[in-house]
Amino acid sequence: AMENIEIADRLNELADLLEIRGANPFRIRAYRNAVRTVRGLPRPLAAVEDLTDLPGIGKDMSSHIRELLETGELELIKEVAREVPRELAVLTRLDGVGPKKARKLWKELGVTTPDTLEEAVEDGRVEALEGFGRKSAEKILRAIEDHRKHTGRFLRTEAAQLLRGLLEHLEKGPGVERLEVAGSYRRGRSTVGDIDILALAPPELMPHFTSYAEVDRIEMEGDTRGSVVLRSGLPVDLRILEPAAYGAALHYFTGSKEHNVEIRSRARKRGLKVSEYGVFDGDDRVGGETEEAVFEAVDLPWIPPVLRENRGEIEAAEAGELPELVTVDRIRGDLHMHTTWSDGRNTIAEMARACRERGYEYLAITDHSQAVTVARGLTPERLREQWAELDEVAEGIPIFRGCEVDILKDGSLDLPDEVLEELDLVLVAVHSHMRLDPKAQTERILRALEHPMVDILVHPTGRLLNRREPYSVDVEAILEAAKEHGVAVELNANPRRLDLHDRHLNRAKELGVPVSVATDAHRIEHLDFMESGLEEARRGWLEASDVLNTLGIDDFRSWLGRRR
């Protein structure tokens, strides 16, 4: 059956096409609500008996989902696609286009694809359109460039969903003893291009692999190696191995290339050869059954896959100084989330209860400040009303008064000082003017960090994976300023952001800048993002002592009082 993410994508595509066609806005909103429900659902739709029990899923929507689960297609999309070219749905996902502009580009310029749109921008036809202009045309060009960079990359969390069914299918295959996903996926990279699965199994597993229902096409099928592309577009390789070489192959296919090159050269210095087939002394295989054996052959302890990027992990392993990577059981609270007061879907009480159920000791409610009008950002008056509600919520867990305060274009903050002083936790963020030149963008953020009330800089580079490149900014200067002013930086755990990314996290650790790993949850289910954030944190070598929200509540309170 189709995975939730694929169903959400189809319903989203349908909503885009209907909006381009000019359908009733209420109908479109119904699809968008259903998409949100499906994306946030922790269990597969195929396992839900009555779909209409789910929020935002009525009878019509339920029958669409059933049709997708049973056939993998939706007649209605084909029907709408007779009037509106289906590829226009791709255009709507470009930063700065959206359904209304996509409709105009198609109707007036005959543009339906990123390529024809690029030509139209370069010919000057786009900026001549009403409602576009030169700036808008330039933004579209950059969006097309970003789109091309990311085509064929899947968010790791998407890949995990798309793989779930395949792995279950393979586990039921003949004689399977071990099954592991290697490659950049195992190293915890935030996006992956293709998937390598390694199996300890007989050759009969191969036809079982290629007969999986979601396989769109078989690229090759041998006795020990097969390659397929799933309907979602995800390429998957299966390698069937023998026990004697399994560990060596797992090491080799996990990578990274750079890490493997180092390991091989260490082996050569010891008169050995390491390959995907094992560790060899001349023609004799002297190891390879386990990964440990590969590392042992070059006098090293086992190195966690997330560190294998040849960024000093081999030296650290040799010196016995590998980090003790942070794990979810060390997290004591979540410091960034939204409620129905701004653009969140759940109430303060619901978020608090969900945090308590996760075993947290505290949380912070951090709705947007007034500048983010699209998110119903809070004015000082509404913020004070929110505090009154915070004081009344009795969910048996302390709640800190927070706010995600906008950094304005000149680096000043979006709320007056007397309001900031009454907050427990001040998060600051850039949500506008993302195309300032690097110097101005950096200056703006540095000015905000100097403000004595600021606690944490959140999603510091503004990147949206597969959609928007980070804004141009001097991250080194920002981290040094954070150190100087006693400000923490956030690792935003939303799988679409994962911002800061691993190299910057590693630098924050070196400088001693605390990192808040926070979910930026806009609904209860988003609190689950903590785990994807911690995977990125581990890639940045973070230990529990580097992460702000591993502090117990008393220590966290005293951190909050560091400058006040």
Coordinates of C-alpha atoms in Angstrom, one line a residue:
A1 CA 0.0 0.0 0.0
M2 CA 1.1 3.6 -0.5
E3 CA 2.8 5.3 2.4
N4 CA 1.2 8.3 4.1
I5 CA 3.7 10.7 2.6
E6 CA 2.9 9.6 -0.9
I7 CA -0.9 10.0 -0.2
A8 CA -0.3 13.4 1.2
D9 CA 1.7 14.4 -1.9
R10 CA -1.1 13.2 -4.2
L11 CA -3.8 15.1 -2.3
N12 CA -1.5 18.2 -2.2
E13 CA -1.0 17.9 -5.9
L14 CA -4.7 17.7 -6.4
A15 CA -5.2 20.8 -4.2
D16 CA -2.6 22.7 -6.3
L17 CA -4.3 21.7 -9.6
L18 CA -7.7 22.7 -8.3
E19 CA -6.4 26.0 -7.1
I20 CA -4.8 26.7 -10.5
R21 CA -8.1 25.7 -12.1
G22 CA -9.8 28.2 -9.9
A23 CA -12.0 25.9 -7.8
N24 CA -13.9 26.9 -4.6
P25 CA -11.5 28.0 -1.9
F26 CA -13.3 26.0 0.8
R27 CA -12.8 22.8 -1.3
I28 CA -9.1 23.5 -1.6
R29 CA -8.8 24.2 2.1
A30 CA -10.4 20.8 2.8
Y31 CA -7.7 19.1 0.8
R32 CA -4.9 21.1 2.5
N33 CA -6.4 20.2 6.0
A34 CA -6.5 16.6 5.0
V35 CA -2.8 16.8 3.9
R36 CA -1.8 18.2 7.3
T37 CA -3.6 15.3 9.0
V38 CA -2.0 12.7 6.9
R39 CA 1.5 14.1 7.2
G40 CA 1.1 14.3 11.0
L41 CA -0.3 10.8 11.4
P42 CA 2.1 8.5 13.4
R43 CA 0.7 5.2 12.0
P44 CA 0.1 4.1 8.3
L45 CA -3.3 5.1 6.8
A46 CA -3.7 1.5 5.6
A47 CA -4.0 0.5 9.3
V48 CA -6.9 3.0 10.1
E49 CA -10.3 1.3 10.0
D50 CA -12.6 4.3 9.7
L51 CA -10.7 7.2 8.1
T52 CA -13.5 9.6 8.9
D53 CA -12.5 9.4 12.5
L54 CA -9.4 11.4 11.6
P55 CA -9.6 15.2 11.9
G56 CA -10.3 16.9 8.5
I57 CA -11.2 13.6 6.8
G58 CA -14.8 13.5 5.6
K59 CA -16.6 11.0 3.4
D60 CA -15.2 12.3 0.1
M61 CA -11.7 12.5 1.3
S62 CA -11.9 9.1 2.9
S63 CA -12.9 7.6 -0.5
H64 CA -10.0 9.4 -2.2
I65 CA -7.6 7.9 0.3
R66 CA -9.1 4.4 -0.1
E67 CA -8.7 4.7 -3.9
L68 CA -5.1 5.7 -3.5
L69 CA -4.4 2.8 -1.0
E70 CA -6.0 0.3 -3.4
T71 CA -4.9 1.5 -6.8
G72 CA -2.0 3.9 -6.2
E73 CA -3.8 6.5 -8.5
L74 CA -6.6 9.0 -8.2
E75 CA -9.1 9.3 -11.1
L76 CA -9.9 12.8 -10.1
I77 CA -6.3 13.9 -10.6
K78 CA -6.4 12.5 -14.2
E79 CA -9.7 14.3 -14.7
V80 CA -8.4 17.7 -13.5
A81 CA -5.2 17.1 -15.5
R82 CA -7.2 17.1 -18.7
E83 CA -7.9 20.8 -18.1
V84 CA -4.8 21.8 -16.1
P85 CA -1.3 20.4 -17.1
R86 CA -0.2 18.2 -14.2
E87 CA 3.4 19.5 -14.3
L88 CA 2.1 22.9 -13.1
A89 CA 1.9 21.4 -9.6
V90 CA 5.7 21.4 -9.6
L91 CA 5.7 25.1 -10.5
T92 CA 3.6 26.0 -7.5
R93 CA 6.3 24.6 -5.2
L94 CA 8.9 27.0 -6.4
D95 CA 9.6 29.7 -3.8
G96 CA 7.8 32.9 -5.0
V97 CA 5.3 31.2 -7.4
G98 CA 2.4 29.5 -5.7
P99 CA -0.9 28.4 -7.4
K100 CA -2.2 31.9 -8.4
K101 CA 1.0 32.9 -10.1
A102 CA 1.4 29.5 -11.7
R103 CA -2.1 29.9 -13.3
K104 CA -1.2 33.3 -14.7
L105 CA 2.1 32.1 -16.1
W106 CA 0.3 29.2 -17.8
K107 CA -2.6 31.2 -19.1
E108 CA -0.7 34.2 -20.3
L109 CA 2.7 32.8 -21.3
G110 CA 2.0 29.1 -21.9
V111 CA 4.6 28.2 -19.2
T112 CA 4.2 24.8 -17.6
T113 CA 7.6 23.6 -16.5
P114 CA 10.7 25.1 -14.7
D115 CA 12.6 25.0 -18.1
T116 CA 9.9 27.0 -20.0
L117 CA 9.6 29.3 -17.0
E118 CA 13.3 30.0 -17.0
E119 CA 13.2 30.9 -20.7
A120 CA 10.3 33.2 -20.1
V121 CA 12.2 35.0 -17.3
E122 CA 15.3 35.3 -19.4
D123 CA 13.2 36.8 -22.3
G124 CA 11.8 39.4 -20.0
R125 CA 8.3 38.1 -20.5
V126 CA 7.7 37.3 -16.8
E127 CA 8.6 40.7 -15.3
A128 CA 6.3 42.3 -17.8
L129 CA 3.3 40.4 -16.4
E130 CA 1.0 42.2 -14.0
G131 CA 1.8 41.3 -10.4
F132 CA 5.3 40.1 -11.1
G133 CA 8.0 42.7 -11.8
R134 CA 11.8 42.4 -12.0
K135 CA 12.4 41.4 -8.3
S136 CA 9.9 38.7 -8.5
A137 CA 11.4 37.4 -11.7
E138 CA 14.9 37.3 -10.2
K139 CA 13.5 35.4 -7.1
I140 CA 11.9 32.8 -9.5
L141 CA 15.2 32.3 -11.3
R142 CA 16.9 31.5 -7.9
A143 CA 14.1 29.2 -7.0
I144 CA 14.5 27.3 -10.2
E145 CA 18.2 26.9 -9.5
D146 CA 17.5 25.7 -6.0
H147 CA 14.8 23.3 -7.3
R148 CA 17.4 21.7 -9.8
K149 CA 20.0 21.3 -7.1
H150 CA 17.5 19.3 -5.0
T151 CA 15.8 17.2 -7.6
G152 CA 16.3 13.6 -6.9
R153 CA 17.1 14.2 -3.2
F154 CA 14.7 12.9 -0.5
L155 CA 14.5 14.2 3.0
R156 CA 15.8 11.4 5.3
T157 CA 12.5 11.2 7.1
E158 CA 10.6 10.8 3.8
A159 CA 13.0 8.1 2.7
A160 CA 12.4 6.4 6.1
Q161 CA 8.7 6.3 5.4
L162 CA 9.1 5.1 1.8
L163 CA 11.4 2.3 3.0
R164 CA 9.2 1.1 5.8
G165 CA 7.0 -1.1 3.6
L166 CA 10.0 -2.4 1.6
L167 CA 11.9 -3.4 4.7
E168 CA 8.9 -5.2 6.1
H169 CA 8.5 -7.0 2.8
L170 CA 12.2 -8.0 2.7
E171 CA 12.1 -9.2 6.3
K172 CA 9.5 -11.8 5.3
G173 CA 11.7 -13.0 2.5
P174 CA 13.3 -16.4 2.3
G175 CA 16.2 -17.1 4.8
V176 CA 16.8 -13.4 5.8
E177 CA 19.2 -13.3 8.8
R178 CA 20.3 -9.6 8.7
L179 CA 19.1 -6.5 6.9
E180 CA 20.6 -3.1 7.1
V181 CA 20.3 0.2 5.3
A182 CA 23.8 1.6 4.6
G183 CA 25.0 4.7 2.7
S184 CA 24.3 8.3 3.7
Y185 CA 21.0 7.1 5.2
R186 CA 22.9 5.2 7.9
R187 CA 25.2 8.1 8.4
G188 CA 22.2 10.2 9.3
R189 CA 22.5 12.7 6.4
S190 CA 19.5 15.1 6.3
T191 CA 18.8 14.3 2.6
V192 CA 19.6 11.1 0.6
G193 CA 19.8 10.4 -3.1
D194 CA 19.6 6.6 -3.2
I195 CA 19.4 3.7 -0.8
D196 CA 21.7 0.8 -0.3
I197 CA 20.3 -2.2 1.5
L198 CA 22.6 -5.0 2.6
A199 CA 21.2 -8.5 3.4
L200 CA 22.6 -11.7 4.9
A201 CA 20.3 -14.1 2.9
P202 CA 20.3 -16.7 0.1
P203 CA 20.0 -15.6 -3.6
E204 CA 16.2 -16.4 -3.5
L205 CA 15.7 -13.0 -1.8
M206 CA 16.4 -11.2 -5.1
P207 CA 13.1 -12.1 -6.9
H208 CA 11.3 -11.4 -3.7
F209 CA 12.9 -7.9 -3.6
T210 CA 12.0 -7.1 -7.2
S211 CA 8.4 -8.3 -6.9
Y212 CA 7.7 -5.7 -4.2
A213 CA 4.3 -4.0 -5.1
E214 CA 5.7 -0.4 -5.0
V215 CA 8.5 -1.2 -7.5
D216 CA 8.1 1.1 -10.5
R217 CA 10.9 -0.4 -12.6
I218 CA 13.7 -2.9 -12.3
E219 CA 17.1 -1.4 -13.4
M220 CA 19.0 -4.7 -12.9
E221 CA 18.5 -8.1 -11.3
G222 CA 21.5 -10.3 -10.6
D223 CA 22.1 -13.1 -8.1
T224 CA 23.7 -10.8 -5.5
R225 CA 22.8 -7.3 -6.6
G226 CA 19.6 -5.8 -7.8
S227 CA 18.5 -2.2 -8.5
V228 CA 15.0 -0.9 -8.6
V229 CA 13.2 2.5 -8.6
L230 CA 10.2 2.8 -6.4
R231 CA 7.0 4.5 -7.5
S232 CA 8.0 7.5 -5.3
G233 CA 11.1 7.9 -7.5
L234 CA 13.5 6.6 -4.8
P235 CA 16.2 4.4 -6.2
V236 CA 17.1 1.3 -4.1
D237 CA 20.0 -1.2 -4.4
L238 CA 19.9 -4.6 -2.7
R239 CA 23.2 -6.5 -2.1
I240 CA 23.1 -10.1 -0.9
L241 CA 26.2 -10.9 1.1
E242 CA 27.9 -13.9 2.7
P243 CA 28.6 -13.9 6.5
A244 CA 32.4 -13.7 6.1
A245 CA 32.2 -10.3 4.3
Y246 CA 29.1 -8.8 5.8
G247 CA 30.8 -6.4 8.2
A248 CA 33.4 -5.3 5.6
A249 CA 30.6 -4.6 3.1
L250 CA 28.5 -2.7 5.7
H251 CA 31.6 -0.5 6.5
Y252 CA 32.4 0.0 2.8
F253 CA 28.8 0.9 1.7
T254 CA 28.1 3.1 4.7
G255 CA 31.0 5.4 3.7
S256 CA 31.7 8.2 3.5
K257 CA 34.1 7.9 0.6
E258 CA 36.6 10.1 2.4
H259 CA 36.4 8.1 5.6
N260 CA 36.9 4.8 3.7
V261 CA 40.0 6.2 1.9
E262 CA 41.6 7.0 5.2
I263 CA 40.8 3.5 6.6
R264 CA 42.3 1.8 3.5
S265 CA 45.5 3.8 3.7
R266 CA 45.9 2.9 7.4
A267 CA 45.4 -0.7 6.4
R268 CA 48.1 -0.4 3.7
K269 CA 50.6 1.0 6.3
R270 CA 50.0 -2.2 8.3
G271 CA 50.6 -4.4 5.3
L272 CA 46.8 -5.2 5.0
K273 CA 44.2 -4.6 2.4
V274 CA 40.6 -3.6 3.3
S275 CA 37.8 -3.8 0.7
E276 CA 34.1 -4.5 0.6
Y277 CA 35.0 -8.2 0.6
G278 CA 37.0 -8.2 3.9
V279 CA 40.3 -7.5 5.5
F280 CA 43.1 -9.3 3.7
D281 CA 46.7 -10.2 4.6
G282 CA 48.0 -11.1 1.1
D283 CA 45.4 -13.5 -0.2
D284 CA 44.2 -14.6 3.3
R285 CA 41.0 -13.1 4.6
V286 CA 41.7 -12.2 8.2
G287 CA 38.5 -10.5 9.1
G288 CA 35.3 -8.9 7.7
E289 CA 32.5 -10.6 9.5
T290 CA 31.8 -7.6 11.6
E291 CA 32.5 -3.9 11.3
E292 CA 34.5 -4.0 14.5
A293 CA 36.9 -6.4 12.8
V294 CA 37.6 -3.8 10.1
F295 CA 38.3 -1.1 12.7
E296 CA 40.4 -3.5 14.8
A297 CA 42.6 -4.3 11.8
V298 CA 43.7 -0.7 11.7
D299 CA 44.0 -0.4 15.5
L300 CA 40.8 1.6 16.1
P301 CA 37.7 1.2 18.1
W302 CA 34.3 1.1 16.3
I303 CA 33.3 4.6 15.1
P304 CA 29.6 5.5 15.0
P305 CA 28.3 5.9 11.4
V306 CA 27.2 9.5 11.9
L307 CA 30.8 10.6 12.5
R308 CA 32.3 8.9 9.4
E309 CA 32.9 12.0 7.3
N310 CA 36.7 12.2 7.7
R311 CA 36.3 15.3 9.9
G312 CA 38.7 14.2 12.6
E313 CA 36.8 11.1 13.8
I314 CA 39.8 8.8 13.0
E315 CA 42.2 10.9 15.0
A316 CA 39.7 11.1 17.9
A317 CA 39.2 7.3 17.8
E318 CA 43.0 6.8 17.9
A319 CA 43.3 9.1 20.9
G320 CA 40.4 7.4 22.7
E321 CA 38.5 10.7 22.5
L322 CA 35.3 9.8 20.5
P323 CA 32.4 11.9 21.8
E324 CA 29.6 10.2 23.8
L325 CA 26.8 11.3 21.4
V326 CA 23.6 12.8 22.8
T327 CA 20.5 10.6 22.9
V328 CA 16.8 11.4 23.3
D329 CA 16.6 10.1 26.9
R330 CA 18.9 13.0 28.0
I331 CA 16.4 15.7 26.7
R332 CA 14.6 17.5 29.6
G333 CA 12.4 20.0 27.7
D334 CA 11.5 21.5 24.4
L335 CA 12.1 25.3 24.0
H336 CA 10.4 26.2 20.7
M337 CA 6.7 25.6 19.9
H338 CA 3.6 27.3 18.6
T339 CA 0.0 27.1 19.7
T340 CA -3.5 28.3 18.6
W341 CA -2.4 31.8 19.7
S342 CA -0.4 32.2 16.5
D343 CA 0.0 29.6 13.7
G344 CA -0.1 26.4 15.8
R345 CA -2.9 23.8 15.8
N346 CA -3.1 22.8 19.5
T347 CA -3.8 24.8 22.7
I348 CA -1.2 25.6 25.3
A349 CA -2.7 22.9 27.6
E350 CA -2.5 20.3 24.9
M351 CA 1.1 21.1 24.1
A352 CA 2.0 21.0 27.8
R353 CA 0.3 17.7 28.4
A354 CA 2.1 16.1 25.4
C355 CA 5.4 17.3 26.7
R356 CA 4.7 15.9 30.2
E357 CA 3.7 12.6 28.5
R358 CA 7.1 12.6 26.9
G359 CA 8.7 12.7 30.3
Y360 CA 10.0 16.3 30.0
E361 CA 10.5 18.4 33.0
Y362 CA 9.6 21.7 31.4
L363 CA 8.6 23.4 28.1
A364 CA 8.5 26.9 26.6
I365 CA 5.6 28.3 24.6
T366 CA 7.0 30.6 21.9
D367 CA 4.4 31.9 19.6
H368 CA 5.4 34.5 16.9
S369 CA 5.6 38.2 17.5
Q370 CA 3.6 40.7 15.7
A371 CA 5.7 41.2 12.5
V372 CA 4.8 37.8 11.2
T373 CA 1.2 38.8 10.3
V374 CA 0.6 35.7 8.2
A375 CA 1.1 33.6 11.4
R376 CA -1.2 35.9 13.5
G377 CA 1.9 37.1 15.4
L378 CA 1.2 38.5 18.9
T379 CA 1.1 42.2 19.8
P380 CA 2.2 43.1 23.3
E381 CA -1.5 43.2 24.4
R382 CA -2.2 39.6 23.1
L383 CA 1.1 38.4 24.6
R384 CA 0.0 39.6 28.0
E385 CA -3.4 37.9 27.5
Q386 CA -1.5 34.7 26.7
W387 CA 0.5 35.0 30.0
A388 CA -2.8 35.0 31.9
E389 CA -3.8 31.8 30.2
L390 CA -0.3 30.3 30.9
D391 CA -0.7 31.0 34.6
E392 CA -4.0 29.0 34.6
V393 CA -2.9 25.9 32.7
A394 CA -2.4 23.1 35.2
E395 CA -0.9 20.2 33.4
G396 CA 1.7 19.4 36.1
I397 CA 4.7 20.7 34.2
P398 CA 6.3 24.1 34.4
I399 CA 5.8 26.3 31.3
F400 CA 8.2 29.1 30.5
R401 CA 6.8 32.3 28.9
G402 CA 8.6 32.6 25.6
C403 CA 8.2 34.3 22.3
E404 CA 9.7 33.9 18.8
V405 CA 10.6 37.5 18.3
D406 CA 11.3 38.8 14.8
I407 CA 14.7 40.4 14.0
L408 CA 13.6 43.5 11.9
K409 CA 15.5 44.6 8.9
D410 CA 17.8 47.0 10.9
G411 CA 18.5 44.3 13.5
S412 CA 16.2 45.8 16.1
L413 CA 13.6 43.5 17.8
D414 CA 9.9 43.3 17.1
L415 CA 8.8 43.9 20.7
P416 CA 9.5 46.7 23.2
D417 CA 12.1 46.1 25.9
E418 CA 9.6 46.3 28.7
V419 CA 7.7 43.4 27.2
L420 CA 10.9 41.4 26.5
E421 CA 11.9 41.9 30.2
E422 CA 8.8 40.1 31.3
L423 CA 9.4 37.0 29.2
D424 CA 11.3 34.1 30.6
L425 CA 12.8 33.1 27.2
V426 CA 13.4 35.3 24.2
L427 CA 14.0 33.5 20.9
V428 CA 15.0 35.7 17.9
A429 CA 14.6 34.8 14.2
V430 CA 14.8 36.2 10.7
H431 CA 11.5 35.8 8.7
S432 CA 11.8 38.6 6.2
H433 CA 14.3 40.3 3.9
M434 CA 16.2 37.0 3.4
R435 CA 18.0 38.3 0.3
L436 CA 20.0 41.0 2.0
D437 CA 23.6 40.9 0.9
P438 CA 25.8 38.8 3.3
K439 CA 27.3 41.8 5.1
A440 CA 24.0 43.5 5.8
Q441 CA 22.3 40.2 6.8
T442 CA 25.2 39.3 9.2
E443 CA 25.2 42.9 10.7
R444 CA 21.5 42.7 11.3
I445 CA 21.7 39.4 13.2
L446 CA 24.8 40.5 15.1
R447 CA 22.9 43.6 16.3
A448 CA 20.1 41.4 17.6
L449 CA 22.5 39.2 19.5
E450 CA 23.9 42.2 21.3
H451 CA 20.5 42.9 22.9
P452 CA 20.7 41.9 26.6
M453 CA 17.4 40.1 26.6
V454 CA 18.1 37.6 23.8
D455 CA 18.4 34.0 24.8
I456 CA 18.4 31.8 21.7
L457 CA 18.9 32.5 17.9
V458 CA 16.5 30.1 16.2
H459 CA 16.8 28.4 12.7
P460 CA 20.0 30.6 12.3
T461 CA 20.5 30.2 8.5
G462 CA 16.9 30.0 7.3
R463 CA 17.4 26.9 5.1
L464 CA 14.4 24.8 4.0
L465 CA 15.7 21.5 2.7
N466 CA 14.9 20.8 -1.0
R467 CA 13.2 24.2 -1.2
R468 CA 15.2 27.2 -0.1
E469 CA 19.0 27.6 0.2
P470 CA 20.2 29.2 3.5
Y471 CA 20.4 33.0 3.4
S472 CA 23.9 34.4 2.8
V473 CA 25.3 35.0 6.2
D474 CA 28.7 34.7 8.0
V475 CA 27.9 31.9 10.4
E476 CA 31.4 32.0 11.9
A477 CA 30.9 35.7 13.0
I478 CA 27.4 34.8 14.4
L479 CA 28.7 31.9 16.4
E480 CA 31.5 34.0 17.8
A481 CA 29.1 36.8 18.7
A482 CA 26.8 34.2 20.4
K483 CA 29.8 33.1 22.5
E484 CA 30.6 36.7 23.4
H485 CA 27.1 37.6 24.4
G486 CA 26.1 34.4 26.1
V487 CA 23.4 33.5 23.6
A488 CA 22.6 29.9 22.6
V489 CA 21.9 28.8 19.0
E490 CA 19.1 26.5 18.0
L491 CA 19.2 23.3 16.0
N492 CA 15.7 23.4 14.6
A493 CA 14.7 19.7 14.6
N494 CA 12.0 20.1 11.9
P495 CA 13.1 17.6 9.2
R496 CA 12.6 20.3 6.6
R497 CA 15.0 22.6 8.3
L498 CA 17.7 20.9 10.4
D499 CA 19.2 24.3 10.9
L500 CA 22.0 24.6 12.1
H501 CA 23.6 21.8 10.1
D502 CA 26.4 19.5 11.3
R503 CA 29.5 21.5 10.5
H504 CA 28.2 24.6 12.2
L505 CA 27.1 22.5 15.2
N506 CA 30.6 21.2 15.5
R507 CA 31.9 24.7 15.5
A508 CA 29.4 25.8 18.2
K509 CA 30.7 22.9 20.3
E510 CA 34.3 24.0 19.8
L511 CA 33.4 27.6 20.9
G512 CA 31.3 26.4 23.8
V513 CA 28.1 27.9 22.5
P514 CA 25.1 26.0 23.9
V515 CA 22.8 24.4 21.4
S516 CA 19.1 24.1 21.9
V517 CA 17.7 21.1 20.0
A518 CA 14.0 22.2 19.6
T519 CA 11.1 21.0 17.5
D520 CA 9.4 24.3 16.5
A521 CA 6.3 22.2 16.8
H522 CA 3.1 23.6 15.3
R523 CA 1.0 20.7 16.5
I524 CA 1.4 17.9 19.0
E525 CA 2.8 15.3 16.5
H526 CA 5.6 17.7 15.6
L527 CA 7.1 17.1 19.1
D528 CA 8.3 13.8 17.5
F529 CA 10.8 15.8 15.4
M530 CA 13.2 15.8 18.4
E531 CA 14.7 12.5 17.2
S532 CA 15.5 13.8 13.7
G533 CA 17.1 16.9 15.3
L534 CA 19.2 14.7 17.5
E535 CA 20.4 12.7 14.5
E536 CA 21.8 15.9 13.1
A537 CA 23.2 16.9 16.5
R538 CA 25.1 13.6 16.6
R539 CA 26.5 14.3 13.1
G540 CA 27.8 17.6 14.6
W541 CA 29.6 15.6 17.4
L542 CA 27.3 17.0 20.1
E543 CA 27.3 15.4 23.6
A544 CA 24.6 15.9 26.2
S545 CA 26.8 18.6 27.8
D546 CA 26.7 20.7 24.6
V547 CA 22.9 20.7 24.5
L548 CA 21.0 23.4 26.4
N549 CA 17.8 21.4 27.0
T550 CA 19.5 18.5 28.6
L551 CA 19.7 20.7 31.7
G552 CA 17.4 19.8 34.6
I553 CA 14.9 22.6 35.4
D554 CA 17.0 24.2 38.2
D555 CA 20.1 24.4 36.1
F556 CA 18.1 25.7 33.1
R557 CA 16.5 28.4 35.3
S558 CA 20.0 29.5 36.5
W559 CA 21.1 29.6 32.8
L560 CA 18.1 31.8 32.0
G561 CA 19.3 34.1 34.8
R562 CA 22.9 34.4 33.4
R563 CA 22.5 38.0 32.3
R564 CA 19.3 39.2 33.9

